[in-house]
Backbone as CSV, one residue per row, in Angstrom:
resi,resn,N_x,N_y,N_z,CA_x,CA_y,CA_z,C_x,C_y,C_z
1,MET,-86.076,-123.345,-8.706,-84.638,-123.607,-8.732,-84.023,-124.052,-7.396
2,PRO,-83.155,-125.182,-7.353,-82.639,-125.800,-6.030,-81.837,-124.854,-5.445
3,GLN,-81.974,-124.671,-4.208,-81.091,-123.725,-3.346,-79.653,-124.468,-3.275
4,THR,-78.545,-123.595,-3.600,-77.253,-123.950,-3.662,-76.513,-123.725,-2.258
5,THR,-75.673,-124.673,-1.942,-74.918,-124.361,-0.500,-73.472,-124.207,-0.998
6,ALA,-72.558,-123.699,-0.147,-71.440,-123.415,-0.072,-70.644,-124.588,-0.077
7,TRP,-71.121,-125.613,0.595,-70.320,-126.799,0.746,-70.675,-127.900,-0.129
8,ALA,-69.913,-129.081,-0.333,-70.232,-130.141,-0.898,-70.480,-131.363,0.017
9,THR,-71.417,-132.335,-0.460,-71.686,-133.316,0.479,-70.912,-134.789,0.155
10,VAL,-70.484,-135.378,1.114,-69.670,-136.465,0.936,-70.452,-137.509,1.964
11,LEU,-70.913,-138.787,1.385,-71.776,-139.751,2.203,-71.009,-140.881,2.277
12,PHE,-70.919,-141.612,3.428,-70.463,-143.092,3.706,-71.547,-143.773,4.258
13,HIS,-71.758,-144.847,3.552,-72.975,-145.745,4.080,-72.223,-146.958,4.596
14,HIS,-72.762,-147.241,5.865,-72.228,-148.437,6.716,-73.468,-149.419,6.856
15,GLU,-73.135,-150.712,6.119,-74.130,-151.606,6.212,-73.439,-153.059,6.153
16,ARG,-73.874,-153.905,6.894,-73.497,-155.182,7.074,-71.838,-155.184,7.404
17,GLY,-71.471,-154.451,8.087,-70.107,-154.187,8.638,-69.136,-153.544,7.659
18,ALA,-69.523,-153.070,6.403,-69.032,-152.367,5.772,-69.037,-151.177,5.569
19,LEU,-67.998,-150.185,5.414,-68.051,-148.817,5.377,-67.815,-148.257,3.763
20,ASN,-68.855,-147.855,3.009,-68.319,-147.510,1.738,-68.932,-146.166,1.305
21,ARG,-68.070,-145.415,0.505,-68.365,-144.035,-0.073,-69.380,-144.321,-1.240
22,VAL,-70.402,-143.320,-1.031,-71.536,-143.606,-2.011,-71.846,-142.283,-2.477
23,THR,-72.729,-142.075,-3.598,-73.086,-140.907,-4.356,-74.014,-140.353,-3.205
24,PRO,-74.068,-139.115,-2.890,-75.002,-138.575,-2.039,-76.139,-138.300,-2.579
25,ALA,-77.170,-139.359,-2.423,-78.606,-139.276,-2.726,-79.422,-139.512,-1.661
26,LYS,-80.802,-139.135,-2.101,-81.769,-139.537,-0.873,-81.682,-140.684,-0.308
27,ALA,-81.991,-140.930,0.797,-82.053,-142.351,1.433,-83.393,-142.795,0.977
28,TYR,-83.378,-144.284,1.001,-84.607,-145.032,0.900,-84.530,-145.875,2.323
29,GLY,-85.433,-145.399,3.077,-85.614,-146.065,4.464,-85.002,-145.076,5.379
30,PHE,-85.160,-145.386,6.406,-84.806,-144.510,7.731,-83.297,-144.848,8.094
31,HIS,-82.400,-143.900,8.325,-80.961,-144.133,8.688,-80.750,-143.328,9.948
32,VAL,-79.427,-143.696,10.672,-79.015,-143.103,11.807,-77.618,-143.022,11.498
33,GLY,-77.009,-142.121,12.314,-75.335,-141.895,12.108,-74.831,-140.741,12.599
34,ILE,-73.660,-140.501,12.218,-72.913,-139.225,12.538,-72.561,-138.224,11.319
35,TRP,-72.009,-137.034,11.779,-71.811,-136.314,10.621,-70.818,-135.104,10.970
36,TRP,-70.080,-134.472,10.328,-69.512,-133.395,10.435,-69.576,-132.455,9.245
37,GLN,-69.262,-131.251,9.596,-69.704,-130.179,8.623,-68.745,-128.850,8.827
38,ASN,-67.957,-128.575,7.741,-67.225,-127.269,7.861,-67.547,-126.381,6.781
39,ASP,-66.809,-125.236,6.263,-67.308,-124.431,5.300,-67.224,-125.002,3.842
40,ARG,-66.633,-126.153,3.789,-66.261,-126.797,2.386,-66.891,-128.127,2.252
41,GLN,-67.235,-128.987,3.240,-67.897,-130.276,3.018,-68.958,-130.530,4.231
42,LEU,-69.716,-131.343,3.899,-70.699,-131.839,4.966,-70.345,-133.503,4.800
43,VAL,-69.706,-134.025,5.623,-69.541,-135.353,5.570,-70.365,-136.237,6.627
44,ALA,-71.106,-137.081,5.921,-72.065,-137.979,6.893,-71.740,-139.477,6.645
45,PHE,-72.004,-140.028,7.730,-71.853,-141.655,7.880,-73.302,-142.034,8.281
46,ARG,-73.859,-142.717,7.558,-75.276,-143.425,7.817,-75.317,-144.742,7.679
47,GLN,-76.222,-145.220,8.470,-76.541,-146.855,8.842,-77.896,-147.149,8.764
48,PRO,-78.440,-148.225,7.933,-79.934,-148.275,8.054,-80.448,-148.927,9.518
49,VAL,-81.533,-148.034,9.713,-82.195,-148.402,11.062,-82.488,-149.976,11.228
50,THR,-82.770,-150.695,10.011,-83.027,-152.098,9.860,-81.817,-152.845,10.471
51,GLU,-80.543,-152.349,10.346,-79.471,-153.204,10.835,-79.087,-153.220,12.216
52,ILE,-79.917,-152.415,12.894,-79.526,-152.169,14.468,-80.543,-152.809,15.339
53,GLU,-79.901,-153.481,16.355,-80.631,-154.283,17.362,-81.024,-153.190,18.426
54,THR,-82.196,-152.894,18.738,-82.483,-152.130,19.908,-83.589,-152.611,20.842
55,THR,-83.407,-152.214,22.152,-84.492,-152.573,23.091,-85.517,-151.556,23.422
56,GLY,-85.147,-150.175,23.093,-85.834,-149.163,23.479,-86.629,-148.547,22.285
57,HIS,-87.007,-147.261,22.325,-87.605,-146.622,21.238,-86.770,-145.673,20.381
58,LEU,-85.608,-145.276,20.861,-84.616,-144.625,20.148,-83.681,-145.546,19.435
59,VAL,-83.425,-145.391,18.185,-82.465,-146.257,17.529,-81.059,-145.253,17.104
60,ASP,-80.053,-145.817,17.672,-78.655,-145.017,17.524,-77.744,-145.911,16.740
61,SER,-76.932,-145.460,16.148,-75.949,-146.023,15.180,-74.605,-146.443,16.038
62,ASP,-74.065,-147.604,15.714,-72.722,-147.911,16.402,-71.753,-147.127,16.002
63,LEU,-71.872,-146.175,15.089,-70.605,-145.415,14.635,-70.358,-144.344,15.578
64,THR,-68.929,-144.108,15.714,-68.575,-143.167,16.639,-67.647,-142.024,16.128
65,HIS,-67.849,-140.978,16.269,-66.974,-139.860,15.806,-65.496,-139.965,15.855
66,ASP,-65.131,-140.662,16.978,-63.735,-141.085,17.239,-63.227,-142.042,16.436
67,SER,-64.082,-143.061,16.119,-63.647,-144.328,15.257,-63.686,-143.864,13.611
68,ALA,-64.579,-142.980,13.343,-64.652,-142.371,11.978,-63.834,-141.195,11.607
69,TRP,-63.161,-140.722,12.633,-62.369,-139.470,12.390,-61.405,-139.605,11.212
70,GLU,-60.418,-140.707,11.104,-59.467,-140.682,10.085,-60.178,-140.806,8.654
71,THR,-61.256,-141.250,8.500,-61.740,-141.361,7.293,-62.437,-139.986,6.912
72,ALA,-63.005,-139.261,7.964,-63.671,-137.966,7.618,-62.534,-136.934,7.601
73,ARG,-61.369,-137.082,8.009,-60.391,-136.225,8.168,-59.813,-135.880,6.687
74,TRP,-59.887,-136.890,5.942,-59.381,-137.015,4.629,-60.461,-136.168,3.668
75,GLU,-61.654,-136.084,3.968,-62.499,-135.202,3.299,-62.537,-133.851,3.806
76,LEU,-62.688,-133.559,5.239,-62.637,-132.367,5.645,-61.223,-131.542,5.589
77,LEU,-60.204,-132.193,5.620,-58.823,-131.507,5.319,-58.424,-130.334,6.568
78,PRO,-58.736,-130.692,7.621,-58.577,-129.780,8.495,-56.784,-129.610,8.950
79,PRO,-56.444,-128.737,9.404,-55.048,-128.606,9.923,-54.683,-130.105,10.668
80,PRO,-53.261,-130.499,10.695,-52.994,-131.745,11.302,-53.226,-131.750,12.689
81,THR,-53.191,-130.596,13.370,-53.371,-130.605,14.893,-54.989,-130.533,15.210
82,VAL,-55.932,-130.355,14.400,-57.215,-130.283,14.716,-57.777,-131.604,15.112
83,GLU,-58.564,-131.927,16.018,-59.323,-132.879,16.446,-60.558,-133.209,16.095
84,TYR,-61.308,-134.345,16.081,-62.543,-134.663,15.690,-63.662,-133.526,16.387
85,PHE,-63.370,-133.552,17.588,-64.407,-132.554,18.380,-64.358,-131.052,18.073
86,GLN,-63.268,-130.680,17.375,-63.021,-129.210,17.073,-63.927,-128.713,15.908
87,ILE,-64.513,-129.733,14.981,-65.243,-129.380,13.817,-66.649,-129.532,14.089
88,PRO,-67.582,-128.575,13.699,-68.905,-128.891,13.878,-69.499,-130.168,13.568
89,ARG,-70.241,-130.837,14.371,-70.556,-132.344,14.096,-71.879,-132.498,14.942
90,GLY,-72.358,-133.689,14.721,-73.605,-134.134,15.349,-73.826,-135.500,15.210
91,ARG,-75.056,-135.975,15.642,-75.676,-137.443,15.554,-77.053,-137.452,15.388
92,ILE,-77.446,-138.601,14.605,-78.959,-138.606,14.048,-79.298,-140.037,14.510
93,LEU,-80.443,-139.733,15.605,-81.223,-141.021,15.922,-82.413,-141.117,15.346
94,TRP,-83.139,-142.344,15.534,-84.524,-142.547,15.002,-85.480,-142.945,16.230
95,ASP,-86.432,-142.098,16.216,-87.590,-142.490,17.335,-88.483,-143.350,16.651
96,THR,-88.588,-144.672,17.101,-89.619,-145.466,16.380,-91.041,-145.288,17.001
97,VAL,-91.395,-144.591,17.972,-92.677,-144.300,18.476,-93.223,-143.223,17.714
98,HIS,-92.413,-142.080,17.510,-93.084,-140.847,16.652,-92.621,-140.894,15.289
99,ARG,-91.902,-142.021,14.794,-91.364,-142.181,13.488,-90.852,-141.106,12.951
100,SER,-89.889,-140.356,13.720,-89.133,-139.355,13.079,-87.725,-139.161,13.670
101,GLY,-86.814,-138.427,12.981,-85.530,-138.387,13.463,-85.266,-137.148,14.619
102,ILE,-84.166,-137.610,15.188,-83.608,-136.507,16.267,-82.205,-136.327,15.718
103,VAL,-82.046,-134.873,15.393,-80.674,-134.276,15.026,-80.019,-133.600,16.100
104,TYR,-79.066,-134.424,16.839,-78.351,-133.722,17.804,-77.129,-132.892,17.169
105,HIS,-77.088,-131.607,17.480,-76.161,-130.792,16.727,-75.306,-129.700,17.704
106,GLY,-74.340,-129.008,17.532,-73.858,-128.013,18.017,-74.394,-126.668,17.681
107,ASN,-73.479,-125.718,18.086,-73.821,-124.294,17.876,-73.688,-123.745,16.351
108,SER,-73.165,-124.461,15.309,-72.667,-124.041,14.127,-73.514,-124.417,13.039
109,THR,-74.696,-125.250,13.366,-75.404,-125.787,12.266,-76.494,-125.059,11.617
110,SER,-76.604,-124.820,10.418,-77.543,-124.029,9.747,-78.864,-124.940,9.346
111,GLU,-79.843,-124.168,9.002,-81.185,-124.865,8.421,-80.945,-125.597,7.071
112,ALA,-79.917,-125.130,6.444,-79.377,-125.830,5.042,-78.958,-127.137,5.483
113,VAL,-77.864,-127.362,6.524,-77.487,-128.491,6.822,-78.530,-129.383,7.275
114,PHE,-79.563,-129.029,8.179,-80.520,-129.856,8.685,-81.515,-130.385,7.684
115,LYS,-81.682,-129.789,6.493,-82.382,-130.040,5.484,-81.662,-131.016,4.699
116,GLU,-80.341,-130.907,4.335,-79.641,-131.778,3.719,-79.413,-133.361,4.381
117,LEU,-79.367,-133.136,5.861,-79.101,-134.218,6.658,-80.416,-135.055,6.562
118,ALA,-81.822,-134.507,6.762,-82.931,-135.080,6.589,-83.065,-135.807,5.281
119,ARG,-82.588,-135.201,4.283,-82.721,-135.959,2.895,-81.510,-137.034,2.779
120,LEU,-80.400,-136.912,3.348,-79.463,-138.059,3.365,-79.895,-139.152,4.338
121,TYR,-80.485,-138.913,5.273,-80.876,-139.952,6.200,-82.317,-140.463,6.255
122,GLY,-82.938,-139.969,5.105,-84.475,-140.527,5.021,-85.371,-140.169,6.055
123,LEU,-85.412,-138.830,6.618,-86.146,-138.460,7.720,-87.383,-137.644,6.875
124,PRO,-88.479,-138.225,7.135,-89.525,-137.569,6.931,-90.008,-136.251,7.802
125,ARG,-89.824,-136.545,8.904,-89.842,-135.468,9.907,-88.586,-135.715,10.860
126,TRP,-88.381,-134.488,11.460,-87.174,-134.522,12.327,-87.241,-133.279,13.335
127,GLU,-86.449,-133.428,14.398,-86.383,-132.378,15.215,-85.003,-132.195,15.578
128,ALA,-84.749,-130.892,15.453,-83.132,-130.620,15.880,-83.076,-130.068,17.422
129,ARG,-82.044,-130.728,17.996,-81.863,-130.437,19.392,-80.444,-130.125,19.843
130,LEU,-80.219,-129.173,20.296,-78.797,-128.623,20.571,-78.249,-129.266,21.820
131,ASP,-77.070,-129.830,21.472,-76.536,-130.668,22.487,-75.033,-130.171,22.909
132,GLU,-74.853,-129.769,24.102,-73.649,-129.352,24.583,-72.561,-130.204,24.003
133,HIS,-72.546,-131.395,24.244,-71.605,-132.245,23.778,-71.025,-132.048,22.447
134,TYR,-71.800,-131.319,21.534,-71.276,-130.903,20.209,-70.920,-129.602,19.943
135,LEU,-70.648,-128.775,21.004,-70.367,-127.281,20.911,-69.057,-127.237,20.516
136,THR,-68.738,-126.209,19.735,-67.267,-125.900,19.434,-66.925,-124.493,19.504
137,GLY,-65.567,-124.009,19.130,-65.142,-122.844,19.309,-65.487,-121.969,20.647
138,GLU,-65.930,-120.762,20.497,-66.177,-119.824,21.640,-67.304,-120.633,22.585
139,ALA,-68.299,-121.058,21.920,-69.333,-121.589,22.751,-68.900,-122.786,23.705
140,LEU,-68.117,-123.571,23.226,-67.444,-124.531,24.079,-66.813,-124.009,25.265
141,GLU,-65.760,-123.079,24.894,-65.112,-122.441,25.913,-65.890,-121.925,26.965
142,GLU,-67.123,-120.996,26.406,-68.015,-120.470,27.310,-68.664,-121.590,28.155
143,PHE,-69.187,-122.804,27.702,-69.852,-123.727,28.314,-68.786,-124.152,29.515
144,TYR,-67.507,-124.541,29.396,-66.679,-124.796,30.431,-66.436,-123.859,31.384
145,ARG,-66.370,-122.425,31.152,-66.058,-121.378,32.054,-67.427,-121.470,33.099
146,LEU,-68.619,-121.881,32.622,-69.789,-121.722,33.530,-69.781,-122.893,34.457
147,GLU,-69.037,-123.774,34.313,-69.069,-125.103,35.132,-68.123,-124.741,36.404
């Protein structure tokens, strides 16, 4: 029996300059992008690796949390004063050498979220990397107290 989650998935697909809401299905081909997750929703924005020009071995999306926030806000429904960096979020890159994904995340990401992201972004293999840039809540406050 499939594992159930406490949240629903909302997926936006960015291709050829257009951003469209699509059915949250397994990706065919490799994708990169950004995402947010709260206790109700996983909101993911993905972009095919084949659409991105790169000179190095890491492929990154041109999507930014700041620019996608107004779209994500309507799905996440935070209080009006909450900003995009106050909700758990992350970024997914593609490593062309190792043919695997890199999931950058903060302190609030569960194994279930990692697995769902791998499915949505078409990642056969992936590595989760904690990134201070994506910390939220008390962990973020503590990080800045240490500086």
